[in-house]
Coordinates of N, CA and C in Angstrom, one line a residue:
Chain X
X24 N 94.2 124.0 108.1 CA 93.5 124.3 106.9 C 92.6 123.8 106.5
X25 N 92.1 123.8 104.9 CA 91.6 122.9 104.6 C 90.2 123.6 104.5
X26 N 89.3 124.4 104.6 CA 88.4 124.7 105.5 C 86.8 125.0 104.7
X27 N 86.1 123.9 104.4 CA 84.7 124.1 103.4 C 84.1 124.3 104.4
X28 N 83.0 125.9 104.1 CA 81.7 125.9 104.8 C 80.8 125.7 104.0
X29 N 79.7 124.7 104.4 CA 78.4 124.4 103.4 C 77.3 125.8 103.9
X30 N 76.4 126.3 103.7 CA 74.9 126.5 104.4 C 74.0 127.0 103.2
X31 N 72.6 126.3 103.7 CA 72.7 126.1 105.2 C 72.9 124.8 105.3
X32 N 73.0 124.0 106.7 CA 73.0 122.9 107.1 C 71.4 122.2 107.1
X33 N 70.4 122.8 106.8 CA 69.4 122.5 107.3 C 68.6 123.3 106.3
X34 N 67.6 122.4 105.8 CA 66.3 123.2 104.7 C 64.9 122.6 105.0
X35 N 64.0 123.2 105.3 CA 62.9 122.3 105.2 C 61.8 123.2 104.6
X36 N 61.7 123.0 103.2 CA 60.4 124.0 102.7 C 59.5 123.4 101.7
X37 N 58.8 124.1 101.6 CA 57.0 123.7 101.0 C 57.2 122.8 99.1
X38 N 56.8 122.0 98.8 CA 57.0 121.6 97.3 C 56.5 123.1 96.6
X39 N 57.5 123.0 95.6 CA 57.4 124.0 94.6 C 58.5 124.8 94.9
X40 N 59.3 124.9 95.8 CA 59.7 126.2 95.9 C 61.4 125.7 95.6
X41 N 62.3 126.9 95.4 CA 63.8 126.6 94.9 C 64.7 127.3 96.3
X42 N 66.0 126.5 96.2 CA 67.0 126.4 97.1 C 68.2 126.5 97.1
X43 N 68.8 127.4 97.7 CA 69.8 127.5 97.2 C 70.6 126.8 98.3
X44 N 71.9 126.4 97.5 CA 73.1 126.4 98.8 C 74.1 126.9 98.5
X45 N 75.0 126.8 99.9 CA 75.9 128.1 99.3 C 77.2 126.9 99.8
X46 N 78.4 126.7 99.0 CA 80.0 126.6 99.3 C 80.6 127.5 99.3
X47 N 81.7 127.3 100.5 CA 82.3 128.5 100.4 C 84.5 127.4 100.9
X48 N 85.0 127.8 100.1 CA 86.8 127.7 100.6 C 86.8 128.3 101.7
X49 N 87.1 128.9 102.7 CA 87.2 129.9 103.1 C 88.9 130.0 103.9
X50 N 90.0 129.6 103.7 CA 90.7 129.5 103.6 C 92.2 128.8 102.2
X51 N 91.5 128.7 101.4 CA 92.5 128.4 100.0 C 91.4 128.4 98.5
X52 N 92.3 128.5 98.4 CA 91.1 128.9 96.5 C 90.9 128.0 96.0
X53 N 90.4 127.8 96.1 CA 89.7 126.3 95.5 C 88.8 126.1 93.5
X54 N 90.1 126.0 92.8 CA 89.8 125.8 91.8 C 88.3 124.8 90.8
X55 N 88.2 124.1 91.7 CA 87.1 123.0 91.4 C 86.2 122.9 92.1
X56 N 85.4 122.7 93.0 CA 84.3 122.8 93.4 C 83.1 121.6 93.6
X57 N 82.8 119.8 94.2 CA 81.8 119.3 93.3 C 81.0 119.3 94.1
X58 N 79.6 119.0 93.6 CA 78.2 118.8 94.5 C 78.2 116.8 94.2
X59 N 77.5 116.6 95.5 CA 77.2 114.6 95.4 C 75.7 115.1 96.1
X60 N 74.9 114.3 96.1 CA 74.2 114.0 96.8 C 74.1 112.3 97.7
X61 N 73.8 112.5 99.1 CA 73.8 111.2 99.7 C 72.2 110.7 100.2
X62 N 72.0 109.6 99.5 CA 70.9 109.0 100.4 C 71.2 108.7 101.6
X63 N 70.2 108.4 102.9 CA 70.4 107.7 104.4 C 71.1 105.9 103.6
X64 N 72.2 105.8 104.5 CA 73.0 104.3 104.3 C 74.0 104.1 103.3
X65 N 74.2 104.8 102.1 CA 74.4 104.6 101.6 C 76.1 105.6 101.2
X66 N 76.5 105.6 99.5 CA 78.0 106.4 99.6 C 77.5 107.7 99.2
X67 N 78.2 108.9 98.4 CA 78.4 109.8 97.7 C 78.0 109.5 96.3
X68 N 77.3 110.5 95.7 CA 77.1 110.4 94.8 C 76.8 111.6 93.9
X69 N 78.3 111.5 93.5 CA 78.5 113.2 92.2 C 77.2 113.3 91.4
X70 N 77.8 114.5 91.5 CA 75.9 114.9 90.9 C 76.7 115.9 89.1
X71 N 77.4 116.7 89.8 CA 78.3 117.9 89.0 C 79.5 118.2 89.6
X72 N 80.9 118.6 88.7 CA 81.5 119.5 88.7 C 81.8 120.4 88.7
X73 N 82.0 121.5 89.0 CA 82.0 123.1 88.7 C 83.8 123.8 88.7
X74 N 83.9 123.9 87.7 CA 85.1 125.2 87.6 C 85.0 126.3 87.5
X75 N 85.8 127.0 88.2 CA 85.5 128.8 88.6 C 84.9 129.4 87.3
X76 N 84.2 130.2 86.9 CA 84.2 130.8 85.4 C 83.5 130.3 84.5
X77 N 83.7 128.8 84.7 CA 82.9 127.9 83.7 C 81.5 126.8 83.8
X78 N 81.2 126.8 83.4 CA 79.9 126.1 83.1 C 79.9 124.4 83.9
X79 N 79.3 124.2 84.9 CA 79.7 122.7 85.6 C 78.9 121.7 84.9
X80 N 80.0 120.7 84.9 CA 80.1 119.2 84.0 C 79.1 118.2 85.0
X81 N 77.7 118.3 84.4 CA 77.2 117.4 84.5 C 77.3 115.8 84.4
X82 N 76.4 114.9 85.8 CA 77.0 113.6 85.7 C 75.6 112.9 85.0
X83 N 76.4 111.6 84.2 CA 75.0 111.1 83.9 C 73.7 111.1 84.7
X84 N 72.3 111.4 84.0 CA 71.5 111.5 84.7 C 70.8 112.1 86.1
X85 N 71.5 113.4 86.2 CA 71.3 114.6 86.4 C 70.9 115.7 85.7
X86 N 69.8 116.3 85.9 CA 69.0 117.6 85.3 C 70.0 118.8 85.0
X87 N 70.4 119.2 84.7 CA 71.1 121.0 84.7 C 70.3 121.8 84.9
X88 N 69.3 121.8 84.4 CA 67.9 123.1 84.8 C 67.7 122.7 85.8
X89 N 67.6 121.3 86.6 CA 67.0 121.1 88.0 C 67.7 121.3 89.0
X90 N 69.4 121.1 88.8 CA 69.8 122.0 89.6 C 71.2 122.3 88.9
X91 N 71.3 124.1 89.4 CA 71.6 125.1 88.6 C 72.7 124.9 89.9
X92 N 73.6 125.0 88.8 CA 75.6 125.5 90.2 C 75.9 126.5 89.2
X93 N 76.4 127.4 90.1 CA 77.2 128.6 89.7 C 78.4 128.5 90.5
X94 N 79.4 128.8 89.7 CA 80.9 129.1 90.9 C 81.6 130.3 90.1
X95 N 81.3 131.4 90.4 CA 81.6 132.3 90.1 C 83.0 133.3 90.5
X96 N 83.4 132.3 91.8 CA 84.6 133.0 92.1 C 85.6 131.4 92.9
X97 N 86.6 131.7 93.1 CA 87.4 130.8 93.4 C 87.1 129.8 95.1
X98 N 85.8 131.3 96.0 CA 86.0 130.3 96.8 C 84.3 130.2 97.1
X99 N 83.6 130.6 96.3 CA 81.9 130.0 96.1 C 81.0 129.7 94.6
X100 N 80.5 128.5 95.7 CA 80.0 127.2 94.2 C 78.5 127.6 95.1
X101 N 77.2 127.6 94.7 CA 76.0 127.7 95.0 C 75.3 126.7 93.9
X102 N 74.7 125.6 94.9 CA 74.0 125.0 93.9 C 72.5 125.3 94.5
X103 N 71.4 125.5 92.9 CA 70.0 125.9 93.6 C 69.4 125.0 92.8
X104 N 68.2 124.4 93.6 CA 67.4 123.5 93.5 C 66.1 123.8 92.9
X105 N 65.8 123.6 91.7 CA 64.7 124.5 91.3 C 63.3 123.5 91.4
X106 N 62.8 124.4 91.8 CA 60.8 124.0 92.0 C 61.3 122.5 92.9
X107 N 61.6 122.6 94.1 CA 61.6 121.6 94.6 C 60.8 120.6 94.7
X108 N 60.6 118.9 94.5 CA 60.1 117.7 95.0 C 60.0 117.4 96.6
X109 N 58.9 116.5 97.3 CA 59.5 115.4 97.6 C 60.5 114.8 96.7
X110 N 60.7 114.4 95.9 CA 62.0 113.4 95.9 C 63.5 113.8 95.7
X111 N 63.3 115.2 96.3 CA 64.3 116.0 95.8 C 65.2 116.1 97.5
X112 N 64.2 115.5 98.1 CA 65.2 115.4 99.6 C 66.5 115.0 99.9
X113 N 66.9 114.7 100.5 CA 68.2 114.0 100.4 C 69.0 115.1 101.2
X114 N 70.8 114.5 101.3 CA 71.8 115.1 102.3 C 72.7 115.6 100.8
X115 N 72.5 116.9 100.7 CA 73.3 117.4 99.7 C 75.0 117.7 100.5
X116 N 76.5 117.6 99.5 CA 77.1 118.3 100.5 C 78.0 118.0 99.1
X117 N 78.9 119.3 99.2 CA 80.1 120.7 98.3 C 81.2 119.5 98.5
X118 N 82.3 119.7 98.0 CA 83.9 119.3 98.4 C 84.7 120.7 97.0
X119 N 85.3 120.8 98.0 CA 86.4 121.9 97.4 C 87.6 120.8 97.5
X120 N 88.4 121.5 96.1 CA 89.9 120.8 95.3 C 90.6 121.8 95.1
X121 N 91.9 122.8 94.9 CA 93.1 123.4 94.7 C 93.7 123.0 93.3
X122 N 93.2 121.4 92.9 CA 94.3 120.9 91.5 C 93.4 120.1 91.7
X123 N 93.8 119.5 90.5 CA 93.4 117.8 90.0 C 94.3 116.8 90.8
X124 N 95.1 116.8 91.0 CA 96.0 115.7 91.8 C 95.7 116.2 93.2
X125 N 95.2 117.4 93.7 CA 94.9 117.4 95.4 C 93.8 116.8 95.7
X126 N 93.4 116.4 97.3 CA 92.0 115.8 98.0 C 91.1 116.7 97.5
X127 N 90.3 116.4 97.7 CA 88.8 117.4 98.0 C 88.2 117.3 99.5
X128 N 88.1 118.6 99.5 CA 87.8 118.6 101.4 C 86.3 119.0 100.9
X129 N 85.4 118.2 102.1 CA 84.0 118.5 102.0 C 83.2 119.7 103.5
X130 N 82.9 120.1 103.1 CA 81.6 120.8 103.9 C 80.9 120.0 104.9
X131 N 79.9 120.7 105.7 CA 79.2 119.5 106.4 C 78.2 119.1 106.0
X132 N 78.1 119.5 104.8 CA 76.3 118.8 103.6 C 75.3 120.2 104.2
X133 N 73.9 119.6 103.6 CA 72.9 120.7 104.2 C 71.8 119.1 103.8
X134 N 71.0 119.2 104.5 CA 69.8 118.3 104.9 C 68.3 119.0 103.9
X135 N 67.9 118.3 103.0 CA 66.8 119.2 102.5 C 65.6 118.4 102.7
X136 N 65.1 118.8 103.0 CA 63.3 118.1 103.4 C 62.2 118.6 102.2
X137 N 62.0 118.7 101.3 CA 60.9 119.1 101.2 C 59.5 118.5 101.1
X138 N 58.5 119.2 101.8 CA 57.6 119.1 102.3 C 56.3 119.1 101.0
Chain G
X6 N 82.1 102.4 84.3 CA 82.0 102.7 84.6 C 83.8 102.2 85.8
X7 N 84.4 103.3 86.5 CA 85.3 102.4 87.4 C 84.8 102.4 88.4
X8 N 84.8 101.2 89.8 CA 83.8 101.1 90.8 C 84.8 100.5 92.1
X9 N 84.4 101.0 93.1 CA 85.0 100.4 94.1 C 84.2 99.0 94.7
X10 N 84.7 98.3 95.5 CA 84.0 97.4 96.4 C 85.0 97.4 97.3
X11 N 84.2 98.1 98.7 CA 84.5 98.2 100.3 C 84.0 97.2 100.7
X12 N 85.3 96.6 102.0 CA 84.9 95.7 102.8 C 85.7 95.9 104.4
X13 N 85.0 95.3 104.8 CA 83.2 94.7 105.6 C 82.4 96.2 105.0
X14 N 81.1 95.9 105.1 CA 80.0 96.8 104.8 C 80.0 97.3 106.6
X15 N 80.2 96.2 107.8 CA 79.8 97.0 109.0 C 80.6 96.1 110.0
X16 N 81.3 96.6 110.9 CA 82.4 96.2 111.9 C 81.5 96.5 113.3
X17 N 81.3 95.2 114.2 CA 81.2 95.7 115.3 C 82.4 95.0 116.4
X18 N 83.4 95.7 117.2 CA 84.2 95.6 117.6 C 84.3 96.7 119.2
X19 N 85.2 95.2 119.9 CA 85.6 96.1 121.4 C 86.2 96.9 121.6
X20 N 86.1 98.0 121.9 CA 87.4 98.7 122.6 C 88.5 98.6 123.0
X21 N 89.8 98.8 121.7 CA 90.9 98.4 121.9 C 91.0 97.5 120.9
X22 N 90.4 97.0 119.9 CA 90.7 96.4 119.4 C 91.1 97.1 117.8
X23 N 91.8 96.5 116.8 CA 92.7 96.3 116.2 C 91.1 96.0 114.8
X24 N 91.4 96.9 113.7 CA 90.3 97.3 112.6 C 91.0 97.1 111.4
X25 N 90.6 96.4 110.3 CA 91.5 96.8 108.8 C 90.3 96.6 108.1
X26 N 89.9 97.3 107.2 CA 89.1 97.6 106.0 C 89.8 98.1 104.5
X27 N 88.7 97.0 103.4 CA 89.6 97.3 102.0 C 88.9 98.1 101.2
X28 N 89.6 98.3 100.0 CA 88.6 98.7 98.9 C 89.6 97.9 97.6
X29 N 88.7 97.9 96.7 CA 89.7 97.3 95.2 C 88.7 97.7 94.3
X30 N 89.7 97.6 93.3 CA 88.8 98.3 91.8 C 89.3 97.1 90.8
X31 N 88.5 97.2 89.6 CA 88.5 96.3 88.4 C 89.4 97.3 87.5
X32 N 90.0 99.0 88.1 CA 90.8 99.4 87.7 C 92.2 100.3 88.3
X33 N 92.7 100.4 87.5 CA 94.0 101.2 88.2 C 93.4 102.8 88.8
X34 N 94.2 102.9 89.8 CA 94.1 104.4 90.6 C 95.5 104.8 90.6
X35 N 95.3 106.3 90.5 CA 96.6 107.1 90.8 C 96.8 107.7 92.2
X36 N 95.4 108.0 92.6 CA 95.3 108.3 94.1 C 94.7 107.7 95.4
X37 N 94.8 107.0 95.7 CA 93.6 106.8 97.5 C 93.7 107.4 98.4
X38 N 92.6 107.8 98.5 CA 91.9 108.4 99.9 C 91.3 108.0 100.3
X39 N 90.9 108.2 102.2 CA 90.4 107.4 102.8 C 89.9 108.8 103.0
X40 N 88.5 108.5 103.8 CA 87.4 109.9 104.5 C 86.6 109.2 105.8
X41 N 86.5 110.0 106.7 CA 85.3 109.3 107.9 C 84.2 110.5 108.1
X42 N 83.2 109.9 108.2 CA 82.3 110.2 108.3 C 81.7 110.1 109.1
X43 N 80.7 111.0 110.2 CA 80.1 110.7 111.0 C 78.6 111.2 110.9
X44 N 77.7 110.8 111.4 CA 75.8 111.6 111.3 C 75.8 112.7 111.3
X45 N 75.4 113.0 109.9 CA 74.9 114.2 109.3 C 76.1 115.3 109.4
X46 N 76.7 115.1 109.4 CA 78.6 115.5 108.6 C 78.7 115.0 107.5
X47 N 79.9 116.5 106.8 CA 80.3 115.4 105.8 C 81.6 114.9 106.1
X48 N 82.3 114.2 105.1 CA 83.5 113.4 105.2 C 84.9 113.9 105.9
X49 N 85.8 113.7 106.2 CA 86.6 114.4 106.9 C 87.7 113.8 106.3
X50 N 89.0 114.0 105.7 CA 90.1 113.3 104.9 C 90.7 112.5 106.1
X51 N 91.2 111.8 105.9 CA 92.1 110.8 107.0 C 93.0 110.8 106.6
X52 N 93.6 110.2 105.2 CA 95.0 110.4 104.5 C 95.2 110.3 103.3
X53 N 95.7 110.3 102.4 CA 95.9 110.7 101.1 C 96.9 109.2 100.8
X54 N 97.1 108.7 99.6 CA 97.9 107.8 99.0 C 98.5 108.4 97.8
X55 N 99.2 109.1 97.3 CA 100.0 108.9 96.0 C 100.8 108.2 95.1
X56 N 101.5 107.1 95.4 CA 102.3 106.7 94.8 C 102.0 104.9 95.1
X57 N 102.7 103.7 94.5 CA 102.3 102.6 94.4 C 102.6 101.9 95.5
X58 N 102.2 101.4 96.8 CA 103.2 100.9 97.7 C 103.5 101.8 99.0
X59 N 103.2 102.8 98.8 CA 103.2 104.3 99.7 C 102.5 103.8 100.9
X60 N 103.1 104.0 101.6 CA 102.4 102.8 103.3 C 102.1 104.5 104.8
X61 N 101.2 105.2 105.2 CA 101.0 106.3 105.5 C 100.5 106.1 106.5
X62 N 101.0 107.0 107.6 CA 99.9 107.0 109.2 C 99.6 108.0 109.2
X63 N 99.1 107.9 109.9 CA 98.1 109.3 110.7 C 97.6 109.0 112.0
X64 N 98.4 108.9 112.6 CA 97.9 108.7 114.9 C 98.0 107.3 114.9
X65 N 96.9 106.6 114.7 CA 96.3 104.9 115.0 C 96.3 104.4 113.9
X66 N 95.9 105.5 112.8 CA 95.2 104.9 111.6 C 96.9 104.8 110.5
X67 N 96.8 104.0 109.6 CA 97.6 103.4 108.7 C 97.5 102.9 107.4
X68 N 97.5 103.7 106.3 CA 96.8 102.9 104.8 C 97.8 103.0 104.2
X69 N 98.1 102.0 102.9 CA 98.8 101.1 101.7 C 98.0 101.9 100.8
X70 N 99.0 101.9 100.1 CA 98.5 102.5 98.5 C 99.0 100.9 97.7
X71 N 98.3 100.0 97.1 CA 98.3 98.5 96.9 C 99.6 98.4 95.9
X72 N 100.5 97.4 95.6 CA 101.5 98.1 94.3 C 100.9 97.6 93.2
X73 N 99.8 97.1 92.9 CA 99.3 97.1 91.5 C 97.9 97.8 91.7
X74 N 98.0 98.9 92.4 CA 97.5 100.4 92.7 C 96.3 100.1 91.8
X75 N 95.6 98.9 92.3 CA 94.2 98.4 92.3 C 93.4 98.1 93.6
X76 N 94.2 98.3 94.8 CA 93.6 98.3 96.3 C 94.1 99.1 97.4
X77 N 93.6 99.1 98.5 CA 94.0 100.1 99.1 C 93.7 99.3 100.6
X78 N 94.4 99.9 101.8 CA 94.1 98.9 102.7 C 93.8 100.5 104.1
X79 N 93.4 100.0 105.1 CA 93.3 101.2 106.4 C 92.8 100.5 107.5
X80 N 94.1 100.6 108.0 CA 93.7 100.0 109.8 C 94.0 101.2 110.6
X81 N 93.2 100.7 112.1 CA 92.9 101.6 112.9 C 93.5 100.5 114.0
X82 N 94.3 100.9 114.9 CA 94.9 100.7 115.9 C 94.6 100.9 117.0
X83 N 94.1 99.9 118.1 CA 93.4 100.3 119.3 C 92.4 101.2 119.2
X84 N 91.7 100.2 119.0 CA 90.0 101.5 118.3 C 89.9 102.0 119.7
X85 N 88.9 103.3 119.6 CA 88.5 103.8 120.5 C 87.0 104.4 120.0
X86 N 86.0 104.5 120.9 CA 84.5 105.0 121.0 C 84.5 105.7 119.7
X87 N 85.5 107.3 119.9 CA 85.0 108.0 119.1 C 85.7 107.6 117.8
X88 N 85.9 106.3 117.5 CA 86.7 106.0 116.0 C 85.1 105.5 115.7
X89 N 83.7 105.3 115.8 CA 82.7 105.2 115.4 C 82.5 106.1 114.3
X90 N 81.9 105.7 113.2 CA 81.6 106.3 112.0 C 81.5 105.1 110.8
X91 N 81.5 106.4 109.4 CA 81.1 105.5 108.2 C 83.1 105.9 107.2
X92 N 83.5 104.6 107.3 CA 84.6 104.8 106.7 C 84.7 105.0 104.9
X93 N 85.1 106.1 104.4 CA 85.0 105.5 102.8 C 86.2 105.4 102.2
X94 N 86.2 104.6 101.0 CA 87.8 104.8 100.6 C 87.4 105.7 98.9
X95 N 88.2 106.1 98.4 CA 88.0 106.7 97.1 C 89.1 107.0 96.6
X96 N 88.9 106.5 95.6 CA 89.8 106.6 94.4 C 89.8 108.0 93.2
X97 N 91.0 108.0 92.5 CA 91.3 108.8 91.5 C 91.9 107.9 90.4
X98 N 91.2 108.3 88.9 CA 91.9 107.8 87.6 C 93.4 108.0 87.6
X99 N 93.0 108.2 86.2 CA 94.1 108.7 85.2 C 93.9 110.1 84.9
X100 N 94.6 111.1 85.1 CA 94.1 112.7 84.5 C 93.0 113.2 83.4
X101 N 93.0 111.8 82.8 CA 91.5 112.5 81.9 C 90.8 112.9 82.3
X102 N 90.4 112.0 83.7 CA 89.0 111.6 83.7 C 88.8 113.0 85.6
X103 N 89.4 114.4 85.0 CA 89.8 115.0 85.4 C 89.9 114.7 87.4
X104 N 89.6 115.5 88.4 CA 89.9 115.6 89.8 C 88.7 114.5 90.3
X105 N 88.5 113.8 89.5 CA 86.7 113.6 90.4 C 86.9 111.7 90.9
X106 N 86.1 111.5 91.9 CA 86.7 110.9 92.6 C 85.7 109.7 92.6
X107 N 85.8 108.5 92.7 CA 85.1 107.2 92.9 C 85.5 106.6 94.3
X108 N 84.1 106.3 94.9 CA 83.6 106.1 96.3 C 83.1 105.2 96.7
X109 N 83.9 104.8 97.9 CA 83.4 102.7 97.5 C 82.2 102.9 98.5
X110 N 81.7 102.0 99.0 CA 80.7 101.9 99.7 C 80.0 102.0 101.1
X111 N 81.1 102.3 101.4 CA 81.7 102.4 102.7 C 81.4 101.3 104.0
X112 N 82.3 101.4 105.2 CA 82.3 100.4 106.0 C 81.8 101.2 107.4
X113 N 81.2 100.6 108.1 CA 79.9 101.2 109.4 C 80.5 101.1 110.3
X114 N 81.9 101.6 111.1 CA 82.0 100.5 112.3 C 81.4 101.5 113.3
X115 N 81.4 100.4 114.7 CA 80.3 100.7 115.7 C 81.9 99.8 116.7
X116 N 81.9 100.7 117.7 CA 83.1 100.6 118.7 C 81.9 100.3 119.7
X117 N 82.6 99.3 120.8 CA 81.7 99.2 121.5 C 82.5 99.6 123.7
X118 N 81.9 100.3 124.1 CA 83.1 100.6 125.4 C 83.5 99.2 126.3

């Protein structure tokens, strides 16, 4: 149980392109989903928290107009990196939780490479 | 903000050896979680701890929630090559911080066969 699917697993695209990443909870309803960014050999950095049906809460320093988050249902959240540039290249990981005190379960991540 | 100090940063051990890693915090946490991450994948939950003093096992893994609520450790007994990966601790504070997790910097484990 508690399977989180993230798609795509890898994206390579040109600078200026917008990229959408999907995060789905396959066997449970996720009231809260989280988006992280991870640089090589570093820990996970929380970008934003999204609750179904409401606006995402972004961490300090994360541009909400750059990283658009939509959490339209209890099983799907999307992260759109708008007008991506090489410095946006990174490993993006989502997680999902059924409630405030429940563990977060992670997707397998998306490797984004902007040329 | 809340910070976690995780140690050691890396470990190189022989197959069959026991492993111990820990996390400490300057503030109190209500939940401690331990994850393992392999290259190119997302973290996988190993053990969740919810009460101070709690000791929980998952196969060869054992983790404890420190009594002070400011620390936790993870032990791996009789290591095997597939234990290789990065182990992260994560803590959750009071309910006012929501369900956000604070992550440690990770412990890179290498097991030599």
